[in-house]
JSON list of C-alpha atoms in Angstrom, two decimals:
[
{"chain": "A", "resi": 1, "resn": "MET", "atom": "CA", "xyz": [13.88, 9.21, 54.54]},
{"chain": "A", "resi": 2, "resn": "ASP", "atom": "CA", "xyz": [16.66, 10.72, 56.66]},
{"chain": "A", "resi": 3, "resn": "VAL", "atom": "CA", "xyz": [19.29, 8.44, 58.23]},
{"chain": "A", "resi": 4, "resn": "TYR", "atom": "CA", "xyz": [22.05, 9.78, 60.45]},
{"chain": "A", "resi": 5, "resn": "LEU", "atom": "CA", "xyz": [25.57, 8.33, 60.62]},
{"chain": "A", "resi": 6, "resn": "VAL", "atom": "CA", "xyz": [26.00, 9.14, 64.29]},
{"chain": "A", "resi": 7, "resn": "PRO", "atom": "CA", "xyz": [29.45, 9.20, 65.96]},
{"chain": "A", "resi": 8, "resn": "VAL", "atom": "CA", "xyz": [29.52, 6.96, 69.06]},
{"chain": "A", "resi": 9, "resn": "GLY", "atom": "CA", "xyz": [33.24, 7.30, 69.69]},
{"chain": "A", "resi": 10, "resn": "PRO", "atom": "CA", "xyz": [36.32, 9.06, 68.27]},
{"chain": "A", "resi": 11, "resn": "ASP", "atom": "CA", "xyz": [36.27, 6.84, 65.15]},
{"chain": "A", "resi": 12, "resn": "ARG", "atom": "CA", "xyz": [33.11, 4.74, 65.45]},
{"chain": "A", "resi": 13, "resn": "TYR", "atom": "CA", "xyz": [29.72, 5.36, 63.85]},
{"chain": "A", "resi": 14, "resn": "GLU", "atom": "CA", "xyz": [26.23, 3.88, 63.94]},
{"chain": "A", "resi": 15, "resn": "CYS", "atom": "CA", "xyz": [23.30, 4.44, 61.59]},
{"chain": "A", "resi": 16, "resn": "TYR", "atom": "CA", "xyz": [20.36, 6.06, 63.37]},
{"chain": "A", "resi": 17, "resn": "TYR", "atom": "CA", "xyz": [16.78, 6.97, 62.52]},
{"chain": "A", "resi": 18, "resn": "GLU", "atom": "CA", "xyz": [14.10, 8.47, 64.74]},
{"chain": "A", "resi": 19, "resn": "ALA", "atom": "CA", "xyz": [10.52, 7.96, 63.66]},
{"chain": "A", "resi": 20, "resn": "ALA", "atom": "CA", "xyz": [7.35, 9.41, 65.04]},
{"chain": "A", "resi": 21, "resn": "GLU", "atom": "CA", "xyz": [5.82, 6.88, 67.43]},
{"chain": "A", "resi": 22, "resn": "LYS", "atom": "CA", "xyz": [2.60, 6.64, 65.42]},
{"chain": "A", "resi": 23, "resn": "GLU", "atom": "CA", "xyz": [4.70, 5.40, 62.48]},
{"chain": "A", "resi": 24, "resn": "GLU", "atom": "CA", "xyz": [6.16, 2.57, 64.54]},
{"chain": "A", "resi": 25, "resn": "THR", "atom": "CA", "xyz": [2.83, 1.01, 65.33]},
{"chain": "A", "resi": 26, "resn": "GLU", "atom": "CA", "xyz": [1.10, 1.67, 62.02]},
{"chain": "A", "resi": 27, "resn": "GLN", "atom": "CA", "xyz": [-0.40, -1.57, 60.73]},
{"chain": "A", "resi": 28, "resn": "PRO", "atom": "CA", "xyz": [-0.27, -2.62, 57.06]},
{"chain": "A", "resi": 29, "resn": "ALA", "atom": "CA", "xyz": [-3.34, -2.96, 54.88]},
{"chain": "A", "resi": 30, "resn": "ASP", "atom": "CA", "xyz": [-5.59, -5.99, 55.42]},
{"chain": "A", "resi": 31, "resn": "GLU", "atom": "CA", "xyz": [-3.93, -9.23, 54.34]},
{"chain": "A", "resi": 32, "resn": "LYS", "atom": "CA", "xyz": [-4.84, -12.90, 54.61]},
{"chain": "A", "resi": 33, "resn": "GLY", "atom": "CA", "xyz": [-2.96, -16.06, 55.55]},
{"chain": "A", "resi": 34, "resn": "PHE", "atom": "CA", "xyz": [-0.63, -17.27, 58.31]},
{"chain": "A", "resi": 35, "resn": "ILE", "atom": "CA", "xyz": [2.10, -14.67, 57.66]},
{"chain": "A", "resi": 36, "resn": "ALA", "atom": "CA", "xyz": [-0.50, -11.90, 57.68]},
{"chain": "A", "resi": 37, "resn": "ARG", "atom": "CA", "xyz": [-1.82, -13.13, 61.05]},
{"chain": "A", "resi": 38, "resn": "MET", "atom": "CA", "xyz": [1.72, -13.11, 62.47]},
{"chain": "A", "resi": 39, "resn": "ARG", "atom": "CA", "xyz": [2.28, -9.60, 61.19]},
{"chain": "A", "resi": 40, "resn": "SER", "atom": "CA", "xyz": [-1.03, -8.47, 62.67]},
{"chain": "A", "resi": 41, "resn": "LYS", "atom": "CA", "xyz": [-0.01, -9.94, 66.03]},
{"chain": "A", "resi": 42, "resn": "PHE", "atom": "CA", "xyz": [3.39, -8.26, 65.71]},
{"chain": "A", "resi": 43, "resn": "TYR", "atom": "CA", "xyz": [1.88, -4.80, 65.20]},
{"chain": "A", "resi": 44, "resn": "GLN", "atom": "CA", "xyz": [-0.53, -5.41, 68.07]},
{"chain": "A", "resi": 45, "resn": "GLN", "atom": "CA", "xyz": [2.48, -6.18, 70.27]},
{"chain": "A", "resi": 46, "resn": "LEU", "atom": "CA", "xyz": [4.17, -2.96, 69.16]},
{"chain": "A", "resi": 47, "resn": "GLU", "atom": "CA", "xyz": [1.11, -0.97, 70.13]},
{"chain": "A", "resi": 48, "resn": "GLU", "atom": "CA", "xyz": [0.86, -2.70, 73.52]},
{"chain": "A", "resi": 49, "resn": "ALA", "atom": "CA", "xyz": [4.55, -2.09, 74.21]},
{"chain": "A", "resi": 50, "resn": "GLU", "atom": "CA", "xyz": [4.26, 1.60, 73.34]},
{"chain": "A", "resi": 51, "resn": "GLN", "atom": "CA", "xyz": [1.20, 1.99, 75.55]},
{"chain": "A", "resi": 52, "resn": "ALA", "atom": "CA", "xyz": [2.99, 0.28, 78.45]},
{"chain": "A", "resi": 53, "resn": "ARG", "atom": "CA", "xyz": [6.04, 2.50, 77.97]},
{"chain": "A", "resi": 54, "resn": "HIS", "atom": "CA", "xyz": [3.96, 5.67, 78.36]},
{"chain": "A", "resi": 55, "resn": "GLN", "atom": "CA", "xyz": [1.85, 4.52, 81.29]},
{"chain": "A", "resi": 56, "resn": "LYS", "atom": "CA", "xyz": [2.62, 5.72, 84.80]},
{"chain": "A", "resi": 57, "resn": "PRO", "atom": "CA", "xyz": [4.53, 3.15, 86.89]},
{"chain": "A", "resi": 58, "resn": "MET", "atom": "CA", "xyz": [2.13, 0.62, 88.37]},
{"chain": "A", "resi": 59, "resn": "ALA", "atom": "CA", "xyz": [2.45, -1.91, 91.14]},
{"chain": "A", "resi": 60, "resn": "GLU", "atom": "CA", "xyz": [4.41, -5.03, 90.20]},
{"chain": "A", "resi": 61, "resn": "PRO", "atom": "CA", "xyz": [2.03, -7.87, 89.17]},
{"chain": "A", "resi": 62, "resn": "THR", "atom": "CA", "xyz": [1.57, -10.45, 91.91]},
{"chain": "A", "resi": 63, "resn": "THR", "atom": "CA", "xyz": [1.71, -13.55, 89.67]},
{"chain": "A", "resi": 64, "resn": "PHE", "atom": "CA", "xyz": [4.77, -14.98, 87.95]},
{"chain": "A", "resi": 65, "resn": "LEU", "atom": "CA", "xyz": [3.10, -14.90, 84.52]},
{"chain": "A", "resi": 66, "resn": "GLY", "atom": "CA", "xyz": [1.98, -11.33, 85.11]},
{"chain": "A", "resi": 67, "resn": "ARG", "atom": "CA", "xyz": [5.51, -10.24, 85.93]},
{"chain": "A", "resi": 68, "resn": "MET", "atom": "CA", "xyz": [6.85, -12.07, 82.88]},
{"chain": "A", "resi": 69, "resn": "GLN", "atom": "CA", "xyz": [4.32, -10.39, 80.60]},
{"chain": "A", "resi": 70, "resn": "LYS", "atom": "CA", "xyz": [5.19, -6.95, 81.99]},
{"chain": "A", "resi": 71, "resn": "ARG", "atom": "CA", "xyz": [8.90, -7.61, 81.46]},
{"chain": "A", "resi": 72, "resn": "SER", "atom": "CA", "xyz": [8.24, -8.90, 77.94]},
{"chain": "A", "resi": 73, "resn": "LEU", "atom": "CA", "xyz": [6.50, -5.61, 77.04]},
{"chain": "A", "resi": 74, "resn": "ARG", "atom": "CA", "xyz": [9.49, -3.69, 78.38]},
{"chain": "A", "resi": 75, "resn": "TRP", "atom": "CA", "xyz": [11.84, -5.90, 76.35]},
{"chain": "A", "resi": 76, "resn": "ILE", "atom": "CA", "xyz": [9.78, -5.41, 73.19]},
{"chain": "A", "resi": 77, "resn": "ALA", "atom": "CA", "xyz": [9.87, -1.62, 73.62]},
{"chain": "A", "resi": 78, "resn": "GLU", "atom": "CA", "xyz": [13.68, -1.80, 73.76]},
{"chain": "A", "resi": 79, "resn": "ARG", "atom": "CA", "xyz": [13.81, -3.95, 70.60]},
{"chain": "A", "resi": 80, "resn": "VAL", "atom": "CA", "xyz": [11.57, -1.42, 68.82]},
{"chain": "A", "resi": 81, "resn": "ALA", "atom": "CA", "xyz": [14.19, 1.25, 69.45]},
{"chain": "A", "resi": 82, "resn": "GLU", "atom": "CA", "xyz": [16.99, -1.01, 68.17]},
{"chain": "A", "resi": 83, "resn": "GLN", "atom": "CA", "xyz": [15.28, -2.12, 64.95]},
{"chain": "A", "resi": 84, "resn": "ARG", "atom": "CA", "xyz": [13.32, 1.01, 64.07]},
{"chain": "A", "resi": 85, "resn": "LEU", "atom": "CA", "xyz": [15.71, 2.03, 61.28]},
{"chain": "A", "resi": 86, "resn": "LEU", "atom": "CA", "xyz": [15.72, -1.31, 59.47]},
{"chain": "A", "resi": 87, "resn": "TRP", "atom": "CA", "xyz": [11.94, -1.74, 59.66]},
{"chain": "A", "resi": 88, "resn": "HIS", "atom": "CA", "xyz": [11.45, 1.61, 57.93]},
{"chain": "A", "resi": 89, "resn": "LEU", "atom": "CA", "xyz": [14.13, 1.05, 55.30]},
{"chain": "A", "resi": 90, "resn": "ARG", "atom": "CA", "xyz": [12.19, -1.87, 53.83]},
{"chain": "A", "resi": 91, "resn": "THR", "atom": "CA", "xyz": [9.61, 0.56, 52.35]},
{"chain": "A", "resi": 92, "resn": "ALA", "atom": "CA", "xyz": [11.99, 3.34, 51.27]},
{"chain": "A", "resi": 93, "resn": "ASP", "atom": "CA", "xyz": [13.01, 4.01, 47.67]},
{"chain": "A", "resi": 94, "resn": "SER", "atom": "CA", "xyz": [15.53, 6.74, 48.49]},
{"chain": "A", "resi": 95, "resn": "ALA", "atom": "CA", "xyz": [17.28, 8.01, 51.60]},
{"chain": "A", "resi": 96, "resn": "THR", "atom": "CA", "xyz": [19.65, 10.77, 52.69]},
{"chain": "A", "resi": 97, "resn": "LEU", "atom": "CA", "xyz": [22.62, 9.75, 54.83]},
{"chain": "A", "resi": 98, "resn": "HIS", "atom": "CA", "xyz": [23.58, 12.70, 57.05]},
{"chain": "A", "resi": 99, "resn": "THR", "atom": "CA", "xyz": [27.24, 12.49, 58.04]},
{"chain": "A", "resi": 100, "resn": "PRO", "atom": "CA", "xyz": [29.90, 14.42, 59.99]},
{"chain": "A", "resi": 101, "resn": "GLY", "atom": "CA", "xyz": [31.45, 16.99, 57.67]},
{"chain": "A", "resi": 102, "resn": "ASP", "atom": "CA", "xyz": [34.99, 15.61, 57.85]},
{"chain": "A", "resi": 103, "resn": "LEU", "atom": "CA", "xyz": [33.96, 12.19, 56.50]},
{"chain": "A", "resi": 104, "resn": "THR", "atom": "CA", "xyz": [34.28, 11.79, 52.75]},
{"chain": "A", "resi": 105, "resn": "ALA", "atom": "CA", "xyz": [31.22, 10.56, 50.89]},
{"chain": "A", "resi": 106, "resn": "GLU", "atom": "CA", "xyz": [33.08, 7.38, 49.95]},
{"chain": "A", "resi": 107, "resn": "ARG", "atom": "CA", "xyz": [34.05, 6.65, 53.55]},
{"chain": "A", "resi": 108, "resn": "ALA", "atom": "CA", "xyz": [30.54, 7.38, 54.86]},
{"chain": "A", "resi": 109, "resn": "ASN", "atom": "CA", "xyz": [28.98, 5.15, 52.21]},
{"chain": "A", "resi": 110, "resn": "SER", "atom": "CA", "xyz": [31.42, 2.36, 53.07]},
{"chain": "A", "resi": 111, "resn": "ILE", "atom": "CA", "xyz": [30.61, 2.58, 56.79]},
{"chain": "A", "resi": 112, "resn": "MET", "atom": "CA", "xyz": [26.87, 2.54, 56.12]},
{"chain": "A", "resi": 113, "resn": "ARG", "atom": "CA", "xyz": [27.08, -0.45, 53.79]},
{"chain": "A", "resi": 114, "resn": "ALA", "atom": "CA", "xyz": [29.28, -2.43, 56.17]},
{"chain": "A", "resi": 115, "resn": "SER", "atom": "CA", "xyz": [26.73, -1.78, 58.93]},
{"chain": "A", "resi": 116, "resn": "MET", "atom": "CA", "xyz": [23.82, -2.89, 56.74]},
{"chain": "A", "resi": 117, "resn": "LYS", "atom": "CA", "xyz": [25.68, -6.04, 55.67]},
{"chain": "A", "resi": 118, "resn": "ARG", "atom": "CA", "xyz": [26.31, -6.99, 59.33]},
{"chain": "A", "resi": 119, "resn": "ASP", "atom": "CA", "xyz": [22.67, -6.33, 60.15]},
{"chain": "A", "resi": 120, "resn": "ALA", "atom": "CA", "xyz": [21.40, -8.37, 57.18]},
{"chain": "A", "resi": 121, "resn": "ASP", "atom": "CA", "xyz": [23.56, -11.37, 58.12]},
{"chain": "A", "resi": 122, "resn": "SER", "atom": "CA", "xyz": [22.73, -11.11, 61.83]},
{"chain": "A", "resi": 123, "resn": "HIS", "atom": "CA", "xyz": [18.95, -10.82, 61.39]},
{"chain": "A", "resi": 124, "resn": "ARG", "atom": "CA", "xyz": [18.88, -13.61, 58.77]},
{"chain": "A", "resi": 125, "resn": "ASN", "atom": "CA", "xyz": [20.69, -15.98, 61.14]},
{"chain": "A", "resi": 126, "resn": "ARG", "atom": "CA", "xyz": [18.52, -15.06, 64.12]},
{"chain": "A", "resi": 127, "resn": "LEU", "atom": "CA", "xyz": [15.38, -15.35, 61.99]},
{"chain": "A", "resi": 128, "resn": "ILE", "atom": "CA", "xyz": [16.25, -18.99, 61.27]},
{"chain": "A", "resi": 129, "resn": "VAL", "atom": "CA", "xyz": [16.95, -19.82, 64.92]},
{"chain": "A", "resi": 130, "resn": "HIS", "atom": "CA", "xyz": [13.87, -18.06, 66.28]},
{"chain": "A", "resi": 131, "resn": "SER", "atom": "CA", "xyz": [11.59, -19.56, 63.61]},
{"chain": "A", "resi": 132, "resn": "LEU", "atom": "CA", "xyz": [12.67, -23.06, 64.67]},
{"chain": "A", "resi": 133, "resn": "ALA", "atom": "CA", "xyz": [12.14, -22.08, 68.31]},
{"chain": "A", "resi": 134, "resn": "LEU", "atom": "CA", "xyz": [8.62, -20.80, 67.52]},
{"chain": "A", "resi": 135, "resn": "ILE", "atom": "CA", "xyz": [7.74, -24.09, 65.83]},
{"chain": "A", "resi": 136, "resn": "ALA", "atom": "CA", "xyz": [9.09, -26.02, 68.83]},
{"chain": "A", "resi": 137, "resn": "ALA", "atom": "CA", "xyz": [7.05, -23.83, 71.20]},
{"chain": "A", "resi": 138, "resn": "VAL", "atom": "CA", "xyz": [3.69, -24.60, 69.55]},
{"chain": "A", "resi": 139, "resn": "PRO", "atom": "CA", "xyz": [2.75, -27.27, 72.17]},
{"chain": "A", "resi": 140, "resn": "VAL", "atom": "CA", "xyz": [3.09, -24.60, 74.90]},
{"chain": "A", "resi": 141, "resn": "ALA", "atom": "CA", "xyz": [0.21, -22.68, 73.35]},
{"chain": "A", "resi": 142, "resn": "VAL", "atom": "CA", "xyz": [-2.32, -25.21, 74.69]},
{"chain": "A", "resi": 143, "resn": "LEU", "atom": "CA", "xyz": [-1.32, -24.56, 78.32]},
{"chain": "A", "resi": 144, "resn": "PRO", "atom": "CA", "xyz": [-3.60, -22.29, 80.39]},
{"chain": "A", "resi": 145, "resn": "GLY", "atom": "CA", "xyz": [-2.53, -18.72, 81.11]},
{"chain": "A", "resi": 146, "resn": "PRO", "atom": "CA", "xyz": [-0.68, -16.12, 79.00]},
{"chain": "A", "resi": 147, "resn": "ASN", "atom": "CA", "xyz": [1.55, -17.72, 76.38]},
{"chain": "A", "resi": 148, "resn": "VAL", "atom": "CA", "xyz": [4.52, -15.46, 77.10]},
{"chain": "A", "resi": 149, "resn": "LEU", "atom": "CA", "xyz": [6.99, -17.64, 75.19]},
{"chain": "A", "resi": 150, "resn": "GLY", "atom": "CA", "xyz": [4.88, -17.68, 72.03]},
{"chain": "A", "resi": 151, "resn": "TYR", "atom": "CA", "xyz": [4.21, -13.97, 72.46]},
{"chain": "A", "resi": 152, "resn": "LEU", "atom": "CA", "xyz": [7.92, -13.13, 72.48]},
{"chain": "A", "resi": 153, "resn": "LEU", "atom": "CA", "xyz": [8.89, -15.57, 69.73]},
{"chain": "A", "resi": 154, "resn": "THR", "atom": "CA", "xyz": [6.19, -14.24, 67.41]},
{"chain": "A", "resi": 155, "resn": "PHE", "atom": "CA", "xyz": [7.58, -10.74, 67.89]},
{"chain": "A", "resi": 156, "resn": "THR", "atom": "CA", "xyz": [11.21, -11.80, 67.33]},
{"chain": "A", "resi": 157, "resn": "VAL", "atom": "CA", "xyz": [10.45, -13.86, 64.21]},
{"chain": "A", "resi": 158, "resn": "VAL", "atom": "CA", "xyz": [8.51, -11.08, 62.48]},
{"chain": "A", "resi": 159, "resn": "GLY", "atom": "CA", "xyz": [10.90, -8.41, 63.79]},
{"chain": "A", "resi": 160, "resn": "HIS", "atom": "CA", "xyz": [13.99, -10.19, 62.45]},
{"chain": "A", "resi": 161, "resn": "PHE", "atom": "CA", "xyz": [12.25, -10.81, 59.11]},
{"chain": "A", "resi": 162, "resn": "LEU", "atom": "CA", "xyz": [11.34, -7.14, 58.67]},
{"chain": "A", "resi": 163, "resn": "ALA", "atom": "CA", "xyz": [14.80, -6.01, 59.81]},
{"chain": "A", "resi": 164, "resn": "TRP", "atom": "CA", "xyz": [16.52, -8.42, 57.39]},
{"chain": "A", "resi": 165, "resn": "ARG", "atom": "CA", "xyz": [14.38, -7.14, 54.51]},
{"chain": "A", "resi": 166, "resn": "GLY", "atom": "CA", "xyz": [15.19, -3.55, 55.42]},
{"chain": "A", "resi": 167, "resn": "ALA", "atom": "CA", "xyz": [18.94, -4.17, 55.51]},
{"chain": "A", "resi": 168, "resn": "VAL", "atom": "CA", "xyz": [18.89, -6.02, 52.18]},
{"chain": "A", "resi": 169, "resn": "ARG", "atom": "CA", "xyz": [16.87, -3.24, 50.57]},
{"chain": "A", "resi": 170, "resn": "ALA", "atom": "CA", "xyz": [19.33, -0.65, 51.89]},
{"chain": "A", "resi": 171, "resn": "LEU", "atom": "CA", "xyz": [22.18, -2.52, 50.21]},
{"chain": "A", "resi": 172, "resn": "HIS", "atom": "CA", "xyz": [20.61, -3.21, 46.84]},
{"chain": "A", "resi": 173, "resn": "GLN", "atom": "CA", "xyz": [17.57, -1.06, 46.11]},
{"chain": "A", "resi": 174, "resn": "ILE", "atom": "CA", "xyz": [17.63, 2.26, 47.96]},
{"chain": "A", "resi": 175, "resn": "ALA", "atom": "CA", "xyz": [19.15, 5.28, 46.21]},
{"chain": "A", "resi": 176, "resn": "TRP", "atom": "CA", "xyz": [21.39, 6.98, 48.80]},
{"chain": "A", "resi": 177, "resn": "ARG", "atom": "CA", "xyz": [22.43, 10.63, 48.91]},
{"chain": "A", "resi": 178, "resn": "ILE", "atom": "CA", "xyz": [25.27, 11.78, 51.20]},
{"chain": "A", "resi": 179, "resn": "ALA", "atom": "CA", "xyz": [24.75, 15.10, 53.05]},
{"chain": "A", "resi": 180, "resn": "PRO", "atom": "CA", "xyz": [27.34, 16.57, 55.46]},
{"chain": "A", "resi": 181, "resn": "ASN", "atom": "CA", "xyz": [25.81, 17.80, 58.73]},
{"chain": "A", "resi": 182, "resn": "SER", "atom": "CA", "xyz": [27.56, 20.32, 60.99]},
{"chain": "A", "resi": 183, "resn": "ALA", "atom": "CA", "xyz": [25.75, 19.11, 64.12]},
{"chain": "A", "resi": 184, "resn": "LEU", "atom": "CA", "xyz": [27.15, 15.62, 63.64]},
{"chain": "A", "resi": 185, "resn": "GLY", "atom": "CA", "xyz": [30.61, 17.14, 63.26]},
{"chain": "A", "resi": 186, "resn": "ASP", "atom": "CA", "xyz": [30.17, 18.83, 66.64]},
{"chain": "A", "resi": 187, "resn": "LEU", "atom": "CA", "xyz": [29.03, 15.53, 68.10]},
{"chain": "A", "resi": 188, "resn": "GLN", "atom": "CA", "xyz": [32.15, 13.79, 66.82]},
{"chain": "A", "resi": 189, "resn": "ARG", "atom": "CA", "xyz": [34.40, 16.41, 68.38]},
{"chain": "A", "resi": 190, "resn": "ALA", "atom": "CA", "xyz": [32.60, 15.91, 71.71]},
{"chain": "A", "resi": 191, "resn": "PHE", "atom": "CA", "xyz": [34.42, 12.61, 72.18]},
{"chain": "A", "resi": 192, "resn": "SER", "atom": "CA", "xyz": [37.66, 14.51, 72.75]},
{"chain": "A", "resi": 193, "resn": "LEU", "atom": "CA", "xyz": [36.07, 16.22, 75.77]},
{"chain": "A", "resi": 194, "resn": "GLY", "atom": "CA", "xyz": [35.64, 15.14, 79.37]},
{"chain": "A", "resi": 195, "resn": "ALA", "atom": "CA", "xyz": [32.56, 13.15, 80.40]},
{"chain": "A", "resi": 196, "resn": "GLU", "atom": "CA", "xyz": [30.49, 16.09, 81.66]},
{"chain": "A", "resi": 197, "resn": "ALA", "atom": "CA", "xyz": [31.25, 18.35, 78.69]},
{"chain": "A", "resi": 198, "resn": "ARG", "atom": "CA", "xyz": [30.64, 15.46, 76.28]},
{"chain": "A", "resi": 199, "resn": "HIS", "atom": "CA", "xyz": [27.24, 14.77, 77.85]},
{"chain": "A", "resi": 200, "resn": "SER", "atom": "CA", "xyz": [26.25, 18.43, 77.42]},
{"chain": "A", "resi": 201, "resn": "VAL", "atom": "CA", "xyz": [27.26, 18.46, 73.75]},
{"chain": "A", "resi": 202, "resn": "ILE", "atom": "CA", "xyz": [25.37, 15.23, 73.05]},
{"chain": "A", "resi": 203, "resn": "GLN", "atom": "CA", "xyz": [22.20, 16.67, 74.61]},
{"chain": "A", "resi": 204, "resn": "GLU", "atom": "CA", "xyz": [22.60, 19.95, 72.69]},
{"chain": "A", "resi": 205, "resn": "VAL", "atom": "CA", "xyz": [23.13, 18.20, 69.35]},
{"chain": "A", "resi": 206, "resn": "ALA", "atom": "CA", "xyz": [20.03, 16.04, 69.91]},
{"chain": "A", "resi": 207, "resn": "LYS", "atom": "CA", "xyz": [18.00, 19.20, 70.46]},
{"chain": "A", "resi": 208, "resn": "ARG", "atom": "CA", "xyz": [19.43, 20.86, 67.35]},
{"chain": "A", "resi": 209, "resn": "LEU", "atom": "CA", "xyz": [18.47, 17.84, 65.27]},
{"chain": "A", "resi": 210, "resn": "HIS", "atom": "CA", "xyz": [15.01, 17.60, 66.91]},
{"chain": "A", "resi": 211, "resn": "MET", "atom": "CA", "xyz": [15.62, 13.97, 67.86]},
{"chain": "A", "resi": 212, "resn": "PRO", "atom": "CA", "xyz": [15.03, 13.65, 71.62]},
{"chain": "A", "resi": 213, "resn": "ARG", "atom": "CA", "xyz": [15.88, 9.94, 71.77]},
{"chain": "A", "resi": 214, "resn": "MET", "atom": "CA", "xyz": [19.20, 10.26, 69.97]},
{"chain": "A", "resi": 215, "resn": "ALA", "atom": "CA", "xyz": [21.13, 11.41, 73.06]},
{"chain": "A", "resi": 216, "resn": "ARG", "atom": "CA", "xyz": [20.32, 8.23, 74.96]},
{"chain": "A", "resi": 217, "resn": "PHE", "atom": "CA", "xyz": [21.21, 6.12, 71.91]},
{"chain": "A", "resi": 218, "resn": "VAL", "atom": "CA", "xyz": [24.62, 7.78, 71.52]},
{"chain": "A", "resi": 219, "resn": "GLU", "atom": "CA", "xyz": [25.49, 7.47, 75.20]},
{"chain": "A", "resi": 220, "resn": "GLN", "atom": "CA", "xyz": [24.40, 3.85, 75.37]},
{"chain": "A", "resi": 221, "resn": "MET", "atom": "CA", "xyz": [26.38, 2.90, 72.25]},
{"chain": "A", "resi": 222, "resn": "ALA", "atom": "CA", "xyz": [29.43, 4.83, 73.48]},
{"chain": "A", "resi": 223, "resn": "ALA", "atom": "CA", "xyz": [29.25, 3.03, 76.83]},
{"chain": "A", "resi": 224, "resn": "THR", "atom": "CA", "xyz": [29.31, -0.38, 75.14]},
{"chain": "A", "resi": 225, "resn": "THR", "atom": "CA", "xyz": [32.54, 0.49, 73.33]}
]
């Protein structure tokens, strides 16, 4: 598995992974029980969100519940992009961390582990909160119409659980190899350029790495800082 320590500022980095879309919605083998049913619903939601993301723009639904369901699919598609890396790490035994060339292996490893520790703590805490919310929302399930609240809470509970497992595995079980990458070095130097030149370099680096969604990720993360 290849993970990229992507510069998002002059001295800030984020771990990034870009999977093929068919990987993101691949369902696990048949399982039984309540947790298995939640996971099955979760992967069904992923598939629905991906299908909605690729459909041509359609007229806005006329009902309130219809509009809420459409917005929930859009929200889920965004969360897929955010948690993609951690979901895939939970099944990895080894991984290569690609880094800018001027970062030492020790520094890159430290940045990656600090990021995974923050993610593990954050997803564990949110898993607890959203699990309690899902339990509290059970009475809503008997109301007529789409259960948008239960739909979203099921996704967030399973999503946070898988992300937490991925972050914990990254910290304690995955064998990491550090590999300097010249394209990431060019990306880091782009943050010393003006906005237009920086945008061009980010787009060019994404093409060199064959990761079309990376450019948007870098620019969004850079904007938040």
